Tab-separated table of C-alpha atoms in Angstrom:
chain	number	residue	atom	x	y	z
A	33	UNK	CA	-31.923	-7.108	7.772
A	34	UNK	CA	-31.882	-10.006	5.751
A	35	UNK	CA	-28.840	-11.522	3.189
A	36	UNK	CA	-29.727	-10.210	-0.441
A	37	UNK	CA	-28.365	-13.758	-1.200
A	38	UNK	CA	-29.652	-15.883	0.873
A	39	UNK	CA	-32.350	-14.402	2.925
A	40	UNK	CA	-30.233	-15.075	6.555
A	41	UNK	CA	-30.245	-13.341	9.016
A	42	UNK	CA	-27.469	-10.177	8.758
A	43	UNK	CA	-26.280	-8.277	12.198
A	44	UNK	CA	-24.851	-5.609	11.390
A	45	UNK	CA	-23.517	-4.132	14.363
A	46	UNK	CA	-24.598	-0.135	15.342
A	47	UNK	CA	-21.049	1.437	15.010
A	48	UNK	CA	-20.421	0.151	11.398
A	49	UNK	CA	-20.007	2.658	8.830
A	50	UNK	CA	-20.341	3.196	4.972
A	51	UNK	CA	-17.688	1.516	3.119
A	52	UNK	CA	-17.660	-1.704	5.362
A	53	UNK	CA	-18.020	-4.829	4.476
A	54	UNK	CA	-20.153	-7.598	5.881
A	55	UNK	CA	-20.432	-11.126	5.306
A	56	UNK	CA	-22.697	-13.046	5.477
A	57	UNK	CA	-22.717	-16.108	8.369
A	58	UNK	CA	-24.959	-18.531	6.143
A	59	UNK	CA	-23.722	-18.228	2.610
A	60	UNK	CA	-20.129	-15.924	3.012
A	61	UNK	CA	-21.338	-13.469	0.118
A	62	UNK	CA	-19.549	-9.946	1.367
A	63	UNK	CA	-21.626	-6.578	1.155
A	64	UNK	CA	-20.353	-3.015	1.375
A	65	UNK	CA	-22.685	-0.641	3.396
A	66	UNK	CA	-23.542	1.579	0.674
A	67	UNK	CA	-25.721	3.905	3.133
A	68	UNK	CA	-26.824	4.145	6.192
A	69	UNK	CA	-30.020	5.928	7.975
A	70	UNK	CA	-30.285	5.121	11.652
A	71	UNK	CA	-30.453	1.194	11.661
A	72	UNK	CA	-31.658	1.049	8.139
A	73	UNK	CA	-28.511	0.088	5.799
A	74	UNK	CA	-28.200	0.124	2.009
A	75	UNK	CA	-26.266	-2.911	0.821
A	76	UNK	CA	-24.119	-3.762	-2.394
A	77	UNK	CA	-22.352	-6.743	-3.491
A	78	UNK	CA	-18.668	-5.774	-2.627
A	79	UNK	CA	-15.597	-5.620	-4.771
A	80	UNK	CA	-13.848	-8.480	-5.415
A	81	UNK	CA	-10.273	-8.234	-4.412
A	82	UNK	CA	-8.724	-6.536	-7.474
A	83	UNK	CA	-4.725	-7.341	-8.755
A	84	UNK	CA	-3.792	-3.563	-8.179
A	85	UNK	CA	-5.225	-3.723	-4.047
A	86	UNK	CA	-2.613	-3.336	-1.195
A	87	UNK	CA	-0.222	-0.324	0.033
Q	16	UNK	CA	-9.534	23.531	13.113
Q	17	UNK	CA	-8.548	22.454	9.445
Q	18	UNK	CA	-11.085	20.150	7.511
Q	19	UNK	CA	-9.755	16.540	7.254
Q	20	UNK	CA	-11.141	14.472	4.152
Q	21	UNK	CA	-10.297	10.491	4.287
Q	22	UNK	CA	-10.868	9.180	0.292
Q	23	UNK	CA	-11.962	5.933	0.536
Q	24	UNK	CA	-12.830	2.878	-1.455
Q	25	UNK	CA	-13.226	-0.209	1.051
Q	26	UNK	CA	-13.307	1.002	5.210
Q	27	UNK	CA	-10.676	-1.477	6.629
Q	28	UNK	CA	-9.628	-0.800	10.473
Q	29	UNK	CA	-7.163	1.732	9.146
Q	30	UNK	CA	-9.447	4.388	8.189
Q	31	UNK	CA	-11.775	3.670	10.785
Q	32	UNK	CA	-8.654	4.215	12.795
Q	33	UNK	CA	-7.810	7.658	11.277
Q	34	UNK	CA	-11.232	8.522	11.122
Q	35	UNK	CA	-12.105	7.713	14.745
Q	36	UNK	CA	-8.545	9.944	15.633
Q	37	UNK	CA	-9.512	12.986	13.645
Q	38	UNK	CA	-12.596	13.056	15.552
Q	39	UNK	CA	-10.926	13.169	18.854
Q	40	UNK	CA	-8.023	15.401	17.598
Q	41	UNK	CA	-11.102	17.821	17.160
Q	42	UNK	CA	-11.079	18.030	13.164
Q	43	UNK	CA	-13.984	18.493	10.895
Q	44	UNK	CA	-13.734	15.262	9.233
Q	45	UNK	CA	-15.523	13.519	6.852
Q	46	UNK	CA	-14.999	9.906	5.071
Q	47	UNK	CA	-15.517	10.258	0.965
Q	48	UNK	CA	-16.154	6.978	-1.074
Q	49	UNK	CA	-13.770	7.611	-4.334
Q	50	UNK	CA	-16.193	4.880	-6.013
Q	51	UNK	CA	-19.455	7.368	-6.013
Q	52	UNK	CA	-17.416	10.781	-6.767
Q	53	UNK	CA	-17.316	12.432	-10.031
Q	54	UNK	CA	-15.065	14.885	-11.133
Q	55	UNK	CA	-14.421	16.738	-14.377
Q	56	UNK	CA	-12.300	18.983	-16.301
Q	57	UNK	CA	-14.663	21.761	-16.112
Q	58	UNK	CA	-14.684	20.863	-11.580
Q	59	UNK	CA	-13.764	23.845	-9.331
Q	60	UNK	CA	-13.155	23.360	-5.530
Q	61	UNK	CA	-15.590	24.662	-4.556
Q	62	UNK	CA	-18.096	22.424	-6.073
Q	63	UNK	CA	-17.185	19.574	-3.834
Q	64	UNK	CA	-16.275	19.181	0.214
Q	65	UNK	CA	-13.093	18.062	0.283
Q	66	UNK	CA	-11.630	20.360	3.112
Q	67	UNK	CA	-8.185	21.816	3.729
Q	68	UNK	CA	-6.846	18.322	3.467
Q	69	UNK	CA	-6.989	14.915	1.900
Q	70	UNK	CA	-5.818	11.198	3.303
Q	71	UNK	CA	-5.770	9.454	0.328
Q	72	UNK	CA	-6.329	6.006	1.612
Q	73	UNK	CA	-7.829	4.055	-1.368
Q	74	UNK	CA	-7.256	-0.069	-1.320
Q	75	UNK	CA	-7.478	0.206	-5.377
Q	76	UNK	CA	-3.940	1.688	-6.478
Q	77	UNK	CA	-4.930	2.496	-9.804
Q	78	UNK	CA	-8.119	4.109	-8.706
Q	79	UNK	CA	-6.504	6.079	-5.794
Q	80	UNK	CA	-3.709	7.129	-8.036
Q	81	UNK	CA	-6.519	8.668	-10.087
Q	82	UNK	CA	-8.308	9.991	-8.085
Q	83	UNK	CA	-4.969	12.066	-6.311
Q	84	UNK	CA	-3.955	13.334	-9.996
Q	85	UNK	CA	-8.225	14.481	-10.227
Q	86	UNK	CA	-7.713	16.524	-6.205
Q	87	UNK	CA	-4.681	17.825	-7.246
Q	88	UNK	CA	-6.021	18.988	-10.482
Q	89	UNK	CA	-8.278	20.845	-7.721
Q	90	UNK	CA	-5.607	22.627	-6.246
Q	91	UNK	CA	-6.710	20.592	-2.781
Q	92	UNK	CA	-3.809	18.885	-1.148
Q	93	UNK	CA	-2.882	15.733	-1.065
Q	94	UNK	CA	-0.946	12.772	1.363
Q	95	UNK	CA	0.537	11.330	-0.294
Q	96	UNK	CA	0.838	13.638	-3.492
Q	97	UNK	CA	0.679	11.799	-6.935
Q	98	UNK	CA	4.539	11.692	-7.631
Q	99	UNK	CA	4.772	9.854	-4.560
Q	100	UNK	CA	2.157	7.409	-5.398
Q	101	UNK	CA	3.176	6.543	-8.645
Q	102	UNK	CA	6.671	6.274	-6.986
Q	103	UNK	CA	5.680	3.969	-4.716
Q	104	UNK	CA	2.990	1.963	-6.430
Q	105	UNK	CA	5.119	1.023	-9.206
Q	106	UNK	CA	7.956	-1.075	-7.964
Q	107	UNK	CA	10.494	-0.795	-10.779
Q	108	UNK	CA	10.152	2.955	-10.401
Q	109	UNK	CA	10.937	2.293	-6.688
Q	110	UNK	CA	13.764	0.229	-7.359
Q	111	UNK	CA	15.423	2.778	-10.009
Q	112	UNK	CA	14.787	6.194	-7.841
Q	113	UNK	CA	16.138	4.668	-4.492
Q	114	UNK	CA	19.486	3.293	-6.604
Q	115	UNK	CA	19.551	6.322	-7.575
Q	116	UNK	CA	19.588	8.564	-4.523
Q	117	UNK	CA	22.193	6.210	-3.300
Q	118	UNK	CA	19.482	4.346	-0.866
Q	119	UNK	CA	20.923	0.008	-0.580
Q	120	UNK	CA	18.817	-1.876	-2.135
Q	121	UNK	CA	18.713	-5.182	-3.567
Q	122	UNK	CA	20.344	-5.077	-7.068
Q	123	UNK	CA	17.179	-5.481	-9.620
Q	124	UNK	CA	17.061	-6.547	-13.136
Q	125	UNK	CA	14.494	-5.119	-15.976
Q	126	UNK	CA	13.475	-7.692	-19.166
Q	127	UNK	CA	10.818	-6.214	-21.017
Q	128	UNK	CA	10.022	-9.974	-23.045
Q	129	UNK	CA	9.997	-13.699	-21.300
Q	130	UNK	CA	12.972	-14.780	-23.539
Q	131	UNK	CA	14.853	-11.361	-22.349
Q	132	UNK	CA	13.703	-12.463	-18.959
Q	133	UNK	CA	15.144	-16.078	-19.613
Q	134	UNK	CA	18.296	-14.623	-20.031
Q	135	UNK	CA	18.776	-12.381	-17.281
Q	136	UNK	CA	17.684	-15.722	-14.921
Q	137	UNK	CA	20.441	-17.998	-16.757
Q	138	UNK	CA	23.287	-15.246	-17.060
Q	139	UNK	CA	22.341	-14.198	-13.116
Q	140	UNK	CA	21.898	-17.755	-11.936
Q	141	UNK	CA	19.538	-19.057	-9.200
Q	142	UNK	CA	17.557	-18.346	-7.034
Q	143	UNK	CA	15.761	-14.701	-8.027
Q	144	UNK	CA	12.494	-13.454	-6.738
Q	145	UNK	CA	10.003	-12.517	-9.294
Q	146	UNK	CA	7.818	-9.383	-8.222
Q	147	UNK	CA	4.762	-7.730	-10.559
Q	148	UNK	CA	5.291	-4.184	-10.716
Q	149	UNK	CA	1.982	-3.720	-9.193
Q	150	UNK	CA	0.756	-5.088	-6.563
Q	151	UNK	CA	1.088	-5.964	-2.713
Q	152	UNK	CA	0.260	-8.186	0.059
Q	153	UNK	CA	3.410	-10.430	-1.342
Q	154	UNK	CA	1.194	-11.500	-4.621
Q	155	UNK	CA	2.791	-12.682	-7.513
Q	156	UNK	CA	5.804	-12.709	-5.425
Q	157	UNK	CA	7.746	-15.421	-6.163
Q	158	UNK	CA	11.510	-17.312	-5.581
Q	159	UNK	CA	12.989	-18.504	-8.497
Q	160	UNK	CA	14.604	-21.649	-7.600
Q	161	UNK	CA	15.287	-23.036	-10.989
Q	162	UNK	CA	15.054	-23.021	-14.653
Q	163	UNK	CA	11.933	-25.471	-14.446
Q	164	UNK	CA	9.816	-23.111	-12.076
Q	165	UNK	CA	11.253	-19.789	-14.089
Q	166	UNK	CA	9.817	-21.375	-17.758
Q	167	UNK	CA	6.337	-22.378	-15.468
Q	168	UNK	CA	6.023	-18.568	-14.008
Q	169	UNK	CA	7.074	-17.412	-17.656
Q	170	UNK	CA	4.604	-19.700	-19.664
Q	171	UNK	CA	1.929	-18.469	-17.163
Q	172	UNK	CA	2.783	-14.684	-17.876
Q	173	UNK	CA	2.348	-15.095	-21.300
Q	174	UNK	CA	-1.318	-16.628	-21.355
Q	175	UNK	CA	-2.622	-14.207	-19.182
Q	176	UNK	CA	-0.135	-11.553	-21.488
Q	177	UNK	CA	-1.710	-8.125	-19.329
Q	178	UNK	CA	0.280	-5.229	-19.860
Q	179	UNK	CA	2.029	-5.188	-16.758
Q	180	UNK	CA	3.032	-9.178	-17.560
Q	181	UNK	CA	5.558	-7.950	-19.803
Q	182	UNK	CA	7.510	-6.151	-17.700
Q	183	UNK	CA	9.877	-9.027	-15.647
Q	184	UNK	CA	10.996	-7.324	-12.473
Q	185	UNK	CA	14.134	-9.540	-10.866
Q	186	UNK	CA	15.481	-9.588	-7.705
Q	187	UNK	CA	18.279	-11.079	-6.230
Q	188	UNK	CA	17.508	-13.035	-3.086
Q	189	UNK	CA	19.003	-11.486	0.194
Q	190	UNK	CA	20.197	-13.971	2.354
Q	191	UNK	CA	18.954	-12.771	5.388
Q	192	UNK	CA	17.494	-13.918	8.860
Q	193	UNK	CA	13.691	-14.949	8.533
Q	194	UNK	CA	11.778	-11.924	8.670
Q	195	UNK	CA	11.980	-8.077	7.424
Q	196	UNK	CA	11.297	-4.816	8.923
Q	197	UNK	CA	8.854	-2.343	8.291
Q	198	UNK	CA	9.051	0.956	8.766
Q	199	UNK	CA	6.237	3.819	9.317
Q	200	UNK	CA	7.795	7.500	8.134
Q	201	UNK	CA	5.758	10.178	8.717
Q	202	UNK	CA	7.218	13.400	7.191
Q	203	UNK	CA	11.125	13.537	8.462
Q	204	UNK	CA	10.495	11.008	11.159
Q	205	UNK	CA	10.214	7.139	11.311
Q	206	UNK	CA	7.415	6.925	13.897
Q	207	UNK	CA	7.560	3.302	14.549
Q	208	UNK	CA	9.078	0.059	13.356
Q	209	UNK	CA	8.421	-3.388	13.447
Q	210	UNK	CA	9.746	-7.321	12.425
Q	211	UNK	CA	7.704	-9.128	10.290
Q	212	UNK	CA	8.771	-12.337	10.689
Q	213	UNK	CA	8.136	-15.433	8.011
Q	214	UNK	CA	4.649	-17.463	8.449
Q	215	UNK	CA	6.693	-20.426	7.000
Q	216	UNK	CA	7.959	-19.434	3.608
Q	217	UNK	CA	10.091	-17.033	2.324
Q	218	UNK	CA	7.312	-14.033	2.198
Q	219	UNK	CA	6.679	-11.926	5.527
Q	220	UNK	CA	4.020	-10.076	5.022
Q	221	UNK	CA	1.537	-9.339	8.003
Q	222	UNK	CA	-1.070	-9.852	5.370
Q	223	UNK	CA	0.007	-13.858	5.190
Q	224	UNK	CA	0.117	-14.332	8.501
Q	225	UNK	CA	3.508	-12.735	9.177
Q	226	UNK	CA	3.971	-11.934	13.397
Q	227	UNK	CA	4.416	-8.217	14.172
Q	228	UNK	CA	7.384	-7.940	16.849
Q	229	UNK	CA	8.821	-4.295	18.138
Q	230	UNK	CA	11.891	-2.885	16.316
Q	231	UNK	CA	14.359	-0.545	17.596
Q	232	UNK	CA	14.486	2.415	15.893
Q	233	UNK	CA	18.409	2.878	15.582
Q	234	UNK	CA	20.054	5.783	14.098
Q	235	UNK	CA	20.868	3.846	11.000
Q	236	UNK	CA	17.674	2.439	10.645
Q	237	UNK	CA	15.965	6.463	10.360
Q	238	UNK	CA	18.829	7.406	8.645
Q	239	UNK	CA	18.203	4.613	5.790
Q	240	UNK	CA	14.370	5.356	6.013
Q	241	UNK	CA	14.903	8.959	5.592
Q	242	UNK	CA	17.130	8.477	2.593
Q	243	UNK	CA	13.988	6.271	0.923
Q	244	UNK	CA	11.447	8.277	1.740
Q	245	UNK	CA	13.861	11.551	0.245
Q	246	UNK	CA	13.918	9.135	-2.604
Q	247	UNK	CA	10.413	8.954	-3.422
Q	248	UNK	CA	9.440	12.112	-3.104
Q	249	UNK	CA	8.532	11.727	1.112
Q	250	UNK	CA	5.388	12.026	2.876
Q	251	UNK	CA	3.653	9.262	5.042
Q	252	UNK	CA	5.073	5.974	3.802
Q	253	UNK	CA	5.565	2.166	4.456
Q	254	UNK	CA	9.133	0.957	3.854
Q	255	UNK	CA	10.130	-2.603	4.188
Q	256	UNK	CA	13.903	-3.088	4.610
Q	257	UNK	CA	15.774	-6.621	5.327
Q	258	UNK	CA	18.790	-7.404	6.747
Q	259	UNK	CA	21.602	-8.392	3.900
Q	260	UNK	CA	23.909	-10.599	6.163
Q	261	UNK	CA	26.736	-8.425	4.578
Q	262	UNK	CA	25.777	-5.273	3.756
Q	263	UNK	CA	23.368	-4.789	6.451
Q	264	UNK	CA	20.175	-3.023	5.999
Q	265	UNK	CA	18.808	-3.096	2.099
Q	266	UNK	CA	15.277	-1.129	1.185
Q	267	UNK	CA	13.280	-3.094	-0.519
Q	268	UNK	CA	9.914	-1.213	-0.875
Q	269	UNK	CA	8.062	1.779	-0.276
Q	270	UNK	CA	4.750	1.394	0.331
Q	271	UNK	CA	1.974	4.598	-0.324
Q	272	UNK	CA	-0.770	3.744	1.346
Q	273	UNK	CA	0.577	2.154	4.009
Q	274	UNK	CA	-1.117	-0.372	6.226
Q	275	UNK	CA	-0.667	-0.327	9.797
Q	276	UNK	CA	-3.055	-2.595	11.976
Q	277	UNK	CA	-0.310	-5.012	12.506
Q	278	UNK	CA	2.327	-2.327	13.567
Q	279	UNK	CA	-0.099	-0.308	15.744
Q	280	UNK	CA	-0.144	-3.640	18.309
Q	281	UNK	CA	3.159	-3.330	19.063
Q	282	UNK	CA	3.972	0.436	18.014
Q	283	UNK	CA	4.911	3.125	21.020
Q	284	UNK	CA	3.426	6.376	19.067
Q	285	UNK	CA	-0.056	6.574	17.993
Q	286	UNK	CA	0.254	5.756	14.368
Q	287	UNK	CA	-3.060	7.908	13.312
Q	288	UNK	CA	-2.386	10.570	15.328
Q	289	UNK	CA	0.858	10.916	13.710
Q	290	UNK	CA	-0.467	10.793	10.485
Q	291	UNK	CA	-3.111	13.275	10.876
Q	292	UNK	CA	-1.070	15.873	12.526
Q	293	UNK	CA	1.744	15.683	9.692
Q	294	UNK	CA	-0.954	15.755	6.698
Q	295	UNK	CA	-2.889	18.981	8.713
Q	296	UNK	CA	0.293	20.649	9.612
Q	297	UNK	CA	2.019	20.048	5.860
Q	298	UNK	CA	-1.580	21.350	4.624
Q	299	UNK	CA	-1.603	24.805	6.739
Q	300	UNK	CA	1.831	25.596	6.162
């Protein structure tokens, strides 16, 4: 599928699952699968990196 | 076979790690994303699928924190439970319970005001670490050298004035080889251990580049965990200890939801296994 973004190219490989994030090669904006059907993924802009994240 | 639940907010190799070990331990389990779940006051169990047993294993403190007080309002439980977590998350609360149980620990001083703060800094002297209450991956976290880099950290506080910015958590600086250890308790058992050593400054965090090497597990290194993790209210926990050139090992933090891809590269036990087995066994009992 394509970057929401930027229209590249995205791979995302077969064994990733919901809740990953994927970046784009072409213009580094990161995606969280939001759902997955077979080969068909949902994507949303991820969360940015929030002062309360860690252990 | 009980039902395994991971709560999730962000998949990082960690759950996919759990998850993928569940699987092969032969548990029903299933990932839930905390960030599309809704629960209410008027909620019963049975409305949702959350098994025998939740891994709370949320990035988000605040919204895993939540979310454990919400599953526990359920009746469903929880590693680790919500006492632990705000324990754990909150480092001044840390700090105060493991003084209190008699754990070594770095001694820590509370200002609740940057002129309070001031004070403690000049009647202490120099160098202290500054720490945010909340918050990880060695953010925030930083040596206080002198009174010129305490006023800039202080001035900054007060323009971005959150709530947590008010609260000045100081730490003496242990003087100590270049690196710390971390420690992975599972239950009454520290399950593995490793060195973090410094990626050039004073922070070792494997999240800044900070090298994972193997660490002993010595009697007096499970006996300090132990006492830390008693301290907090126990369950599967992260806790970072350094080594005070005179008073030997000092506990510096427990962490809740602890991290482990670093540790797993060098550890001897199965780190998810571990975890799994302790959260289904503490569930059944």
């Amino acid at each position: 599928m394509n970057c929401p973004e930027c229209d590249a190219n995205l791979k995302i490989p077969g064994d990733a699952s919901v809740g990953e994030i994927i970046s784009c090669p072409d213009c580094g904006a990161d995606f969280e699968i939001a759902s997955k059907n077979g080969a068909v993924c949902e994507l949303k802009h991820a969360e940015k990196v929030g002062e309360d994240w860690g252990e | 076979m009980p039902k395994l639940r991971i709560v999730f907010d962000r998949v990082r190799l960690e759950e996919k790690m759990l998850e993928e070990k569940a699987i092969e331990l032969g548990h029903d389990t299933k990932m839930i994303d905390a960030k599309i779940t809704n629960i209410s006051t008027e909620s019963k169990k049975n409305d949702f699928d959350f098994g025998d047993v939740v891994l709370e294993r949320c990035v988000s403190y605040f919204r895993g924190l939540h979310i454990t007080a919400c599953l526990e309002f359920l009746d469903i439980p929880v590693f680790n439970k919500f006492e632990v977590a705000n324990n754990c998350g909150n480092k001044m609360l840390t700090s105060l319970l493991l003084k209190k149980h008699n754990v070594p620990t770095p001694k820590t001083y509370f200002s609740f005001s940057s002129e309070s703060a001031v004070e403690t800094l000049e009647k202490q002297g120099y160098p202290l670490v500054i720490k945010p209450i909340i918050g990880s991956w060695g953010r925030g976290v930083i040596l206080l050298k002198d009174r010129e880099t305490a006023d800039a950290i202080i001035e900054v506080r007060e323009l971005t004035d959150g709530p947590l910015d008010r609260i000045f958590y100081l730490q003496e600086a242990i003087k100590r080889p270049p690196r710390d250890i971390r420690a992975i308790a599972v239950g009454d058992q520290v399950i593995a251990a490793m060195y973090r050593t410094s990626s050039g400054g004073f922070k070792t965090n494997i999240a800044l580049g900070g090298e994972p090497v193997p660490c002993e597990i010595t009697k007096d290194l499970e006996d300090i965990c132990m006492k830390a993790s008693k301290a907090v209210g126990g369950g599967i926990l992260g806790i970072d200890i350094m080594e005070d050139e005179k008073r030997g090992f000092v506990v510096h933090e427990v962490n809740n939801t602890v991290e482990f891809k670093g540790l797993a590269k060098v550890a001897k036990r199965n780190i998810p296994k571990e975890m799994i087995e302790y959260a289904v066994s503490s569930a059944v009992r």
